[in-house]
XYZ file of C-alpha atoms in Angstrom:
642
model
C -21.176 -11.126 -3.353
C -20.654 -13.521 -0.462
C -17.508 -13.951 1.614
C -17.085 -17.504 0.323
C -16.884 -16.133 -3.241
C -13.852 -13.961 -2.507
C -11.535 -12.942 -4.063
C -13.181 -11.009 -6.869
C -12.407 -12.240 -10.362
C -12.151 -8.563 -11.309
C -12.280 -5.856 -8.610
C -13.131 -3.250 -11.259
C -11.749 0.127 -12.249
C -12.098 2.511 -9.281
C -13.028 6.178 -9.463
C -9.831 7.798 -8.173
C -10.722 11.451 -8.751
C -11.192 11.987 -5.011
C -11.755 10.155 -1.741
C -15.545 10.744 -1.611
C -15.914 9.619 -5.233
C -13.993 6.452 -4.399
C -16.305 5.746 -1.449
C -19.321 6.331 -3.695
C -17.852 3.937 -6.274
C -17.408 1.268 -3.598
C -20.991 1.645 -2.397
C -22.348 1.579 -5.946
C -20.471 -1.627 -6.745
C -22.036 -3.284 -3.692
C -25.559 -2.115 -4.425
C -27.145 -5.549 -4.034
C -25.467 -6.062 -0.654
C -26.526 -2.581 0.448
C -30.130 -3.235 -0.562
C -30.171 -6.522 1.356
C -28.813 -4.824 4.439
C -31.295 -1.965 4.024
C -34.224 -4.388 3.774
C -33.260 -6.312 6.895
C -32.559 -3.032 8.675
C -36.011 -1.673 7.853
C -37.580 -4.895 9.105
C -35.606 -4.602 12.340
C -36.290 -0.881 12.874
C -39.980 -1.046 11.962
C -40.505 -3.996 14.287
C -38.940 -1.975 17.084
C -41.122 1.003 16.133
C -44.222 -1.183 16.375
C -43.559 -2.091 20.009
C -44.793 1.246 21.477
C -48.093 0.902 19.625
C -48.640 -2.640 20.893
C -47.576 -1.682 24.432
C -50.055 1.211 24.307
C -52.797 -1.160 23.208
C -51.908 -3.521 26.063
C -52.024 -0.693 28.628
C -55.341 0.523 27.278
C -56.708 -3.066 27.339
C -55.765 -3.344 31.016
C -57.474 -0.024 31.774
C -60.595 -1.106 29.850
C -60.497 -4.600 31.414
C -60.421 -6.306 27.997
C -58.811 -9.757 28.221
C -59.144 -10.342 24.501
C -57.411 -7.077 23.724
C -54.589 -7.934 26.158
C -54.143 -11.388 24.544
C -54.010 -9.862 21.100
C -51.431 -7.335 22.276
C -49.360 -10.147 23.799
C -49.457 -12.122 20.509
C -48.388 -9.045 18.565
C -45.495 -8.451 20.957
C -44.351 -12.056 20.390
C -44.486 -11.609 16.597
C -42.602 -8.309 16.802
C -39.991 -9.922 19.049
C -39.378 -12.628 16.445
C -39.120 -10.038 13.663
C -36.689 -7.971 15.732
C -34.465 -10.983 16.405
C -34.442 -12.166 12.792
C -33.984 -8.651 11.404
C -31.132 -7.820 13.778
C -29.356 -11.110 13.014
C -29.611 -10.758 9.246
C -28.777 -7.034 9.381
C -25.571 -7.808 11.225
C -24.766 -10.637 8.808
C -25.295 -8.594 5.643
C -23.615 -5.484 7.059
C -20.471 -7.388 8.056
C -20.478 -9.048 4.628
C -20.521 -5.584 3.059
C -17.612 -4.572 5.288
C -15.445 -7.589 4.469
C -16.190 -7.619 0.744
C -15.495 -3.874 0.452
C -12.198 -4.269 2.310
C -11.300 -7.242 0.102
C -12.048 -5.220 -3.027
C -9.771 -2.393 -1.876
C -7.004 -4.841 -0.974
C -7.250 -6.488 -4.386
C -7.051 -3.082 -6.060
C -3.958 -2.215 -4.032
C -2.342 -5.580 -4.785
C -3.028 -5.146 -8.498
C -1.573 -1.640 -8.478
C 1.494 -2.844 -6.578
C 2.096 -5.595 -9.119
C 1.595 -3.133 -11.971
C 4.009 -0.493 -10.670
C 6.588 -2.791 -9.105
C 9.550 -0.980 -7.596
C 8.291 2.342 -8.970
C 5.584 2.330 -6.263
C 7.962 2.841 -3.331
C 9.833 5.530 -5.253
C 6.641 7.571 -5.555
C 4.860 6.656 -2.298
C 6.491 5.911 1.051
C 6.492 2.214 1.929
C 4.977 3.003 5.337
C 2.045 4.761 3.676
C 1.370 1.730 1.491
C 1.358 -0.445 4.629
C -1.003 1.982 6.406
C -3.404 2.008 3.436
C -3.472 -1.776 3.093
C -4.138 -2.348 6.818
C -5.810 0.341 8.932
C -7.217 2.433 6.079
C -8.847 -0.576 4.434
C -10.635 -1.347 7.709
C -11.964 2.209 8.046
C -13.180 2.271 4.452
C -15.011 -1.010 5.068
C -16.545 0.466 8.231
C -18.138 3.314 6.259
C -19.506 0.942 3.621
C -20.940 -1.253 6.382
C -22.471 1.653 8.316
C -24.050 3.198 5.222
C -26.885 0.677 4.879
C -27.677 0.683 8.598
C -27.824 4.479 8.537
C -30.178 4.413 5.557
C -32.436 1.944 7.373
C -32.418 4.063 10.539
C -33.167 7.295 8.639
C -36.050 5.645 6.761
C -37.433 4.223 9.996
C -37.320 7.668 11.645
C -39.307 9.188 8.792
C -41.908 6.413 8.945
C -42.253 6.684 12.732
C -42.648 10.460 12.618
C -45.306 10.208 9.913
C -47.068 7.458 11.856
C -47.090 9.493 15.109
C -48.487 12.544 13.324
C -51.317 10.426 11.930
C -51.845 8.534 15.201
C -51.854 11.485 17.623
C -51.289 14.900 15.984
C -51.157 16.810 19.271
C -47.947 15.006 20.347
C -46.814 13.572 17.001
C -46.164 17.025 15.526
C -43.874 17.868 18.467
C -41.860 14.686 17.897
C -41.757 15.192 14.114
C -40.355 18.712 14.517
C -37.854 17.754 17.217
C -36.290 14.746 15.439
C -34.741 16.650 12.487
C -33.425 19.209 14.963
C -31.822 16.476 17.056
C -30.305 14.862 13.971
C -28.924 18.121 12.507
C -27.803 19.896 15.680
C -24.349 18.353 15.597
C -23.691 19.250 11.939
C -21.842 22.507 12.778
C -19.448 20.472 14.944
C -18.689 17.846 12.307
C -16.192 19.905 10.218
C -14.052 20.555 13.304
C -14.314 16.921 14.379
C -13.384 15.826 10.853
C -10.345 18.110 10.796
C -9.151 16.710 14.106
C -9.707 13.184 12.830
C -7.700 14.048 9.690
C -4.833 15.340 11.815
C -4.912 12.179 13.897
C -4.873 9.961 10.794
C -2.029 11.974 9.249
C 0.107 11.745 12.366
C -0.714 8.053 12.773
C 0.312 7.455 9.156
C 3.648 9.212 9.694
C 4.245 7.206 12.865
C 3.489 3.999 10.956
C 5.927 4.996 8.209
C 8.605 5.743 10.798
C 8.024 2.424 12.556
C 8.101 0.505 9.262
C 11.315 2.169 8.123
C 12.913 1.622 11.533
C 12.037 -2.083 11.601
C 13.285 -2.528 8.032
C 16.645 -0.982 8.926
C 16.921 -2.350 12.459
C 19.969 -4.463 11.709
C 21.826 -1.462 10.284
C 20.724 0.761 13.158
C 22.056 -1.729 15.692
C 25.319 -1.869 13.815
C 25.849 1.888 14.079
C 24.204 2.288 17.485
C 21.359 4.399 16.140
C 18.394 2.474 17.534
C 18.025 4.838 20.515
C 17.893 7.846 18.184
C 15.101 6.349 16.108
C 13.358 5.071 19.242
C 13.280 8.638 20.539
C 11.837 9.836 17.245
C 9.123 7.200 17.385
C 8.317 8.122 20.994
C 7.808 11.746 19.963
C 5.714 10.699 16.969
C 3.557 8.398 19.110
C 2.989 11.169 21.654
C 1.846 13.459 18.855
C -0.568 10.741 17.746
C -1.854 10.376 21.313
C -2.421 14.129 21.677
C -4.218 14.272 18.334
C -6.364 11.263 19.299
C -7.313 12.881 22.630
C -8.272 16.098 20.834
C -10.388 14.158 18.354
C -12.005 12.083 21.126
C -12.960 15.239 23.045
C -14.836 16.583 20.048
C -16.674 13.299 19.502
C -17.452 13.152 23.236
C -19.033 16.621 22.938
C -21.117 15.431 19.996
C -22.222 12.355 21.955
C -23.100 14.492 24.976
C -25.270 16.753 22.828
C -27.039 13.743 21.372
C -27.801 12.535 24.898
C -28.760 15.907 26.382
C -31.140 17.138 23.690
C -33.171 13.903 23.458
C -33.463 14.007 27.243
C -34.922 17.504 26.982
C -37.347 16.234 24.336
C -38.522 13.329 26.507
C -39.036 15.581 29.545
C -41.017 18.057 27.452
C -43.040 15.254 25.913
C -43.936 13.747 29.301
C -44.840 17.145 30.768
C -47.019 18.179 27.843
C -48.554 14.724 27.398
C -49.397 14.414 31.076
C -51.194 17.765 30.918
C -53.216 16.578 27.908
C -54.083 13.280 29.624
C -55.106 15.104 32.802
C -57.462 17.291 30.780
C -58.895 14.187 29.095
C -57.791 15.214 25.607
C -55.770 11.978 25.099
C -55.870 8.499 26.619
C -53.181 7.130 28.911
C -52.463 4.392 26.377
C -51.863 7.003 23.676
C -49.436 8.869 25.944
C -47.550 5.624 26.666
C -47.438 4.837 22.933
C -46.008 8.233 21.923
C -43.541 8.311 24.824
C -42.329 4.777 24.073
C -41.997 5.595 20.372
C -39.981 8.719 21.128
C -37.755 6.747 23.469
C -37.105 4.016 20.917
C -36.406 6.627 18.229
C -33.246 7.531 20.108
C -31.724 4.214 19.020
C -31.877 4.846 15.247
C -30.866 8.438 15.966
C -27.485 7.171 17.162
C -26.755 5.976 13.634
C -26.449 9.625 12.552
C -23.480 9.990 14.875
C -22.008 6.693 13.697
C -22.218 7.562 9.991
C -20.623 10.940 10.691
C -17.753 9.280 12.553
C -17.377 6.587 9.889
C -17.220 9.171 7.109
C -14.803 11.434 8.952
C -12.425 8.533 9.545
C -12.856 6.859 6.152
C -12.564 9.986 3.984
C -8.833 10.583 4.667
C -8.281 6.836 4.435
C -10.002 6.797 1.053
C -7.911 9.789 -0.019
C -4.718 7.910 0.825
C -5.970 4.860 -1.060
C -6.784 7.065 -4.050
C -3.270 8.536 -3.935
C -1.865 5.035 -4.431
C -4.503 3.744 -6.865
C -4.230 6.817 -9.101
C -0.555 6.154 -9.861
C 0.018 5.018 -13.409
C 2.847 3.265 -15.137
C 4.456 5.914 -17.325
C 4.269 4.155 -20.666
C 2.733 4.742 -24.027
C -0.290 2.673 -25.047
C 0.684 -0.782 -26.208
C 0.797 -1.039 -29.987
C 2.604 -4.378 -30.152
C 1.146 -7.844 -29.874
C 1.840 -9.831 -26.723
C 5.233 -11.314 -27.539
C 8.679 -11.614 -26.059
C 11.164 -9.908 -28.401
C 14.677 -11.222 -28.878
C 17.874 -9.391 -29.648
C 20.306 -6.870 -28.193
C 19.368 -4.846 -25.127
C 20.095 -1.184 -25.898
C 19.662 2.009 -23.875
C 19.582 5.049 -26.202
C 20.122 7.476 -23.317
C 23.478 6.152 -22.114
C 24.464 4.250 -25.263
C 24.743 0.994 -23.307
C 24.534 -2.073 -25.552
C 24.254 -5.600 -24.150
C 24.678 -8.017 -27.039
C 22.264 -10.904 -27.271
C 23.530 -14.094 -25.669
C 26.524 -12.437 -24.003
C 27.461 -11.784 -20.393
C 27.922 -8.007 -20.149
C 29.301 -6.349 -17.034
C 28.636 -2.662 -16.365
C 30.887 -0.544 -14.145
C 29.553 2.710 -12.655
C 31.467 4.884 -10.252
C 28.195 6.001 -8.617
C 26.104 3.179 -7.051
C 22.950 5.287 -7.323
C 23.585 5.776 -11.015
C 23.970 2.009 -11.393
C 20.638 1.398 -9.638
C 18.811 3.900 -11.836
C 20.324 2.456 -15.001
C 19.383 -1.078 -13.937
C 15.781 0.047 -13.462
C 15.806 1.688 -16.894
C 17.022 -1.499 -18.517
C 14.023 -3.280 -16.985
C 11.596 -0.821 -18.526
C 10.880 1.031 -15.270
C 10.454 4.709 -16.068
C 13.072 6.912 -14.466
C 10.967 10.089 -14.607
C 7.208 10.036 -14.171
C 5.110 12.474 -16.147
C 3.216 14.916 -13.966
C 4.835 13.755 -10.744
C 5.811 16.483 -8.356
C 9.109 16.406 -6.578
C 10.751 18.600 -4.052
C 13.242 21.147 -5.362
C 16.589 19.599 -6.126
C 15.371 15.993 -6.172
C 14.670 13.499 -8.905
C 16.855 11.620 -11.328
C 19.503 13.893 -12.698
C 22.186 11.465 -13.779
C 21.911 10.435 -17.374
C 19.158 12.925 -18.125
C 18.626 13.627 -21.772
C 18.416 17.396 -22.357
C 15.930 16.771 -25.142
C 13.606 15.137 -22.641
C 13.050 18.434 -20.887
C 14.186 19.704 -17.535
C 10.726 20.038 -16.059
C 8.972 23.163 -14.821
C 8.764 24.876 -11.472
C 5.340 25.694 -10.035
C 4.407 28.769 -8.007
C 4.726 26.885 -4.722
C 8.329 25.942 -5.487
C 7.685 22.340 -6.480
C 9.400 21.053 -9.574
C 7.454 19.011 -12.104
C 9.484 16.048 -13.251
C 10.537 15.940 -16.903
C 8.856 13.761 -19.472
C 9.906 10.100 -19.616
C 13.232 9.421 -21.270
C 13.413 7.329 -24.465
C 12.595 3.710 -23.843
C 15.145 0.917 -23.676
C 15.035 -1.322 -26.740
C 15.117 -5.115 -26.792
C 15.676 -6.410 -30.311
C 14.691 -2.962 -31.574
C 11.333 -3.052 -29.736
C 10.698 -0.330 -27.101
C 9.949 -1.955 -23.747
C 7.387 0.662 -22.749
C 5.299 -0.189 -25.829
C 5.080 -3.844 -24.852
C 2.203 -5.195 -22.751
C 3.259 -5.290 -19.122
C 3.324 -9.101 -18.913
C 5.478 -9.360 -22.025
C 7.891 -6.684 -20.801
C 8.324 -8.411 -17.437
C 8.826 -11.773 -19.156
C 11.419 -10.311 -21.501
C 13.570 -8.442 -18.973
C 13.934 -9.208 -15.280
C 15.770 -6.861 -12.907
C 17.133 -8.020 -9.558
C 18.083 -5.032 -7.455
C 20.826 -4.937 -4.875
C 18.423 -5.529 -1.973
C 16.011 -8.257 -3.152
C 13.088 -9.303 -0.957
C 12.356 -12.902 0.039
C 8.731 -13.624 0.882
C 7.855 -15.962 3.721
C 7.147 -19.575 2.833
C 9.027 -22.747 1.974
C 12.052 -22.776 -0.299
C 10.025 -24.690 -2.880
C 7.403 -21.936 -2.840
C 10.128 -19.301 -3.134
C 11.403 -20.882 -6.339
C 7.919 -21.585 -7.716
C 7.834 -18.516 -9.977
C 6.705 -17.979 -13.580
C 9.493 -19.262 -15.800
C 10.363 -20.733 -19.171
C 10.910 -24.146 -17.577
C 14.371 -24.449 -19.089
C 16.156 -23.984 -15.743
C 15.348 -26.294 -12.846
C 15.456 -25.085 -9.225
C 18.345 -27.480 -8.540
C 20.460 -26.051 -11.379
C 19.689 -22.494 -10.256
C 20.629 -23.245 -6.635
C 23.832 -24.921 -7.798
C 24.785 -21.982 -10.020
C 24.137 -19.538 -7.155
C 26.330 -21.639 -4.827
C 23.534 -22.294 -2.328
C 24.859 -25.605 -1.016
C 25.642 -24.227 2.438
C 22.229 -22.516 2.508
C 20.488 -25.823 1.819
C 22.477 -27.507 4.590
C 21.548 -24.754 7.044
C 17.865 -24.977 6.112
C 17.892 -28.768 6.455
C 19.329 -28.506 9.965
C 17.003 -25.672 10.974
C 13.800 -27.699 10.667
C 13.294 -31.182 12.076
C 9.705 -31.670 10.931
C 10.578 -31.724 7.210
C 12.613 -34.910 7.266
C 15.788 -33.076 6.345
C 14.315 -31.750 3.094
C 15.514 -28.128 2.720
C 12.933 -27.451 -0.005
C 10.184 -27.905 2.607
C 11.833 -25.691 5.209
C 10.033 -22.412 5.827
C 11.859 -19.149 5.292
C 10.879 -16.331 7.640
C 9.580 -12.988 6.401
C 12.173 -11.186 4.250
C 14.575 -14.042 5.058
C 15.534 -12.493 8.399
C 16.789 -15.833 9.725
C 19.432 -15.950 6.969
C 22.600 -13.954 6.535
C 22.893 -11.250 3.918
C 24.961 -13.445 1.613
C 22.511 -16.348 1.932
C 19.535 -14.115 1.129
C 21.361 -12.673 -1.863
C 22.201 -16.096 -3.307
C 18.661 -17.431 -2.822
C 17.296 -14.358 -4.572
C 19.795 -14.918 -7.389
C 18.650 -18.547 -7.706
C 15.046 -17.346 -7.943
C 16.011 -14.948 -10.749
C 17.917 -17.674 -12.590
C 14.908 -20.012 -12.423
C 12.738 -17.497 -14.297
C 15.163 -17.696 -17.260
C 14.168 -14.375 -18.900
C 15.390 -13.294 -22.312
C 17.474 -10.604 -20.588
C 18.508 -10.727 -16.924
C 19.771 -7.559 -15.214
C 21.611 -8.043 -11.913
C 22.572 -5.122 -9.684
C 25.578 -6.113 -7.529
C 24.613 -9.821 -7.386
C 27.683 -10.811 -5.302
C 28.185 -7.808 -3.040
C 27.389 -9.743 0.170
C 29.585 -12.820 -0.349
C 33.297 -13.478 0.113
C 35.727 -13.459 -2.795
C 35.959 -17.258 -3.152
C 32.174 -17.652 -3.290
C 31.946 -14.635 -5.574
C 34.184 -16.259 -8.195
C 32.136 -19.459 -8.151
C 28.848 -17.559 -8.345
C 30.067 -15.507 -11.308
C 31.176 -18.688 -13.097
C 27.825 -20.316 -12.322
C 25.884 -17.361 -13.735
C 27.923 -17.387 -16.938
C 27.546 -21.149 -17.354
C 23.792 -21.268 -16.691
C 23.017 -18.163 -18.752
C 25.004 -19.258 -21.804
C 23.096 -18.153 -24.901
C 20.994 -15.684 -22.883
C 21.530 -11.948 -22.439
C 22.870 -11.130 -18.983
C 23.823 -7.708 -17.630
C 25.571 -7.460 -14.257
C 26.335 -4.151 -12.541
C 29.473 -4.785 -10.516
C 32.936 -3.489 -9.711
C 34.494 -6.745 -8.538
C 37.510 -7.809 -10.671
C 36.552 -11.471 -10.164
C 33.205 -11.002 -11.864
C 34.450 -8.499 -14.442
C 37.188 -10.855 -15.590
C 34.581 -13.522 -16.463
C 32.357 -11.142 -18.465
C 32.338 -11.355 -22.260
C 32.304 -7.565 -22.429
C 32.734 -4.806 -19.862
C 31.174 -1.352 -20.245
C 32.203 1.715 -18.251
C 29.442 4.269 -17.641
C 30.377 7.686 -16.292
C 28.214 10.791 -16.053
C 25.274 8.973 -17.594
C 27.161 7.976 -20.762
C 29.178 4.988 -21.935
C 32.797 6.151 -22.037
C 34.613 2.863 -22.655
C 33.950 -0.773 -23.537
C 36.058 -3.865 -23.988
C 37.658 -6.716 -22.083
C 38.364 -6.279 -18.391
C 42.127 -6.630 -18.658
C 42.338 -4.227 -21.613
C 40.314 -1.584 -19.822
C 42.341 -2.063 -16.671
C 45.501 -1.362 -18.642
C 44.292 1.430 -20.934
C 41.555 3.327 -19.027
C 42.694 5.250 -15.902
C 39.094 6.028 -14.908
C 38.123 2.357 -15.148
C 41.187 1.360 -13.176
C 40.364 3.942 -10.501
C 36.829 2.579 -10.048
C 37.758 -1.109 -10.057
C 40.955 -0.932 -8.000
C 39.724 1.915 -5.721
C 42.746 4.042 -6.555
C 42.931 7.508 -5.050
C 43.953 10.632 -6.955
C 47.441 10.413 -5.472
C 47.729 6.789 -6.621
C 46.694 7.759 -10.139
C 49.225 10.611 -10.235
C 52.005 8.351 -8.968
C 51.110 5.671 -11.514
C 51.149 8.217 -14.321
C 54.542 9.479 -13.242
C 55.849 5.927 -13.122
C 54.516 5.238 -16.615
C 56.261 8.375 -17.822
C 59.579 7.175 -16.368
C 59.281 3.634 -17.617
C 58.041 4.630 -21.047
C 60.872 7.087 -21.765
C 63.512 5.896 -24.253
C 66.358 7.651 -22.475
C 67.384 7.289 -18.881
C 65.181 9.276 -16.554
C 66.394 12.656 -15.540
C 67.023 13.679 -11.963
C 64.065 16.088 -12.173
C 61.751 13.286 -13.304
C 62.923 10.993 -10.516
C 62.459 13.744 -7.940
C 58.951 14.538 -9.284
C 57.989 10.843 -9.146
C 59.185 10.496 -5.550
C 57.222 13.588 -4.498
C 54.035 12.306 -6.126
C 54.527 8.863 -4.629
């Protein structure tokens, strides 16, 4: 795999049983790249190892006065120099290729998992952790994959050099052969402690990243309530904890580096002392002593790769574990038993009893906004409870829970296992969780109350998979985006006044909340799904715009199933049918005006009546509805309640 061939057509199915298994899977899938890097690394290391022998021959030729021998040694040094240069260049090239391709594979796996899980991902894993995995952790995983082949080449070269020295000069070669494994393995007892400190550093850095991500995402709200200093103080404390953990980890790695400098120094001193004694006694030649000493000196270079691979593994293992935690998440659905199709018909939730008739504009009123959000996700086929997921005590979706679905179990450590998934929502009688993912997403689209706008031009924003029946212009008109188009046209001078070519900043931060909401609504309308679920689609606009937006949605979605969660009378009055959901169950359904007149609970939610207002209204109804003139007691009771 070359960098120019990226991205992968299929990144594969990773082994997510553990972090080390995931790293092994990555290395195995890049076997050809690892073998290339290993081959060039062996060429580079062996050429370096051959220098001491040639230098020894040159020294001995000078002592013997052999010009031919010196010329031959010089030619060999030139050849070895060329091999070293070529080997080092190609080793670096192939190793970096392994790094980049491994990182790209992990990023593709994460992107695929994100697309598969959708909004369920951030409900099960913190958004900051996903960001940390897709940025810093991917780099560290790639580092280990890149260092693996260079370590293998260095270890092989060390074995070959030791064997060669033993055969060349046993009296000194045996000393070097015994000392090298000791030098390589001396730091092993320190590695577990260094790894633990590295894990602590990575954990604290991940938490700091999550805190920073959440703070930036909610910066506008924090400024509105004056809470930026509070969160800034929290981030300062978190960053100081990261710094302290990093210093502690660096001290341990500094100790390991010091040992790997001190012990080889002891070896070289011992080798020179013992070799000089042998040369003085005439048992070895000076050239042989120079050869062994030079070889031992150059062996310190491949020996450094043992430290590097240990550091790379200690840093990449927790990163791989975090990646595995994300990649191991599964969409809680049953295996697909239905052909890839888009069903048509009524949208029905068997848990709450909510029925959205095909081709009608249905409004849903919930007194609890959180309940509305969960129900909207259910209607889109997103599982409300994930099998096997662990939650903290007292958390998880409780509203609308079906007792038959199970209440979950509590483990010995106090964690509560979430209940089994609730019955699936049906579209035309077909369970959504039995549909292939693409078909389910084509059939039902959910726009939550805080939609995200990706950076790019407006044309790119509206270039989404769709039926083709709704043009971007019609969608923008229905969402009342005329003022947004004017603002975009004035904001960019290099587009010739074309708002469709104007770039939108990340998450639409240059737009107001109402403008972002309407652009997101236009994007949803362009897709033209069989069923469109909107969670508070007009919460950020004024009442006049809200009425026009509601009318535009109804006009453009005529003949299509549309469900809107809202409590605005302007939108509810335009709906074909209004459903009131309370306590996880449908308690009333009908026209807006009828419900407003006949259902006190509906009236309380829509008109924001307090308990005192409801009591006063009931007393007034009692007075007005009486056939006889009201009694003095009734009038007095009404005045007290009012």
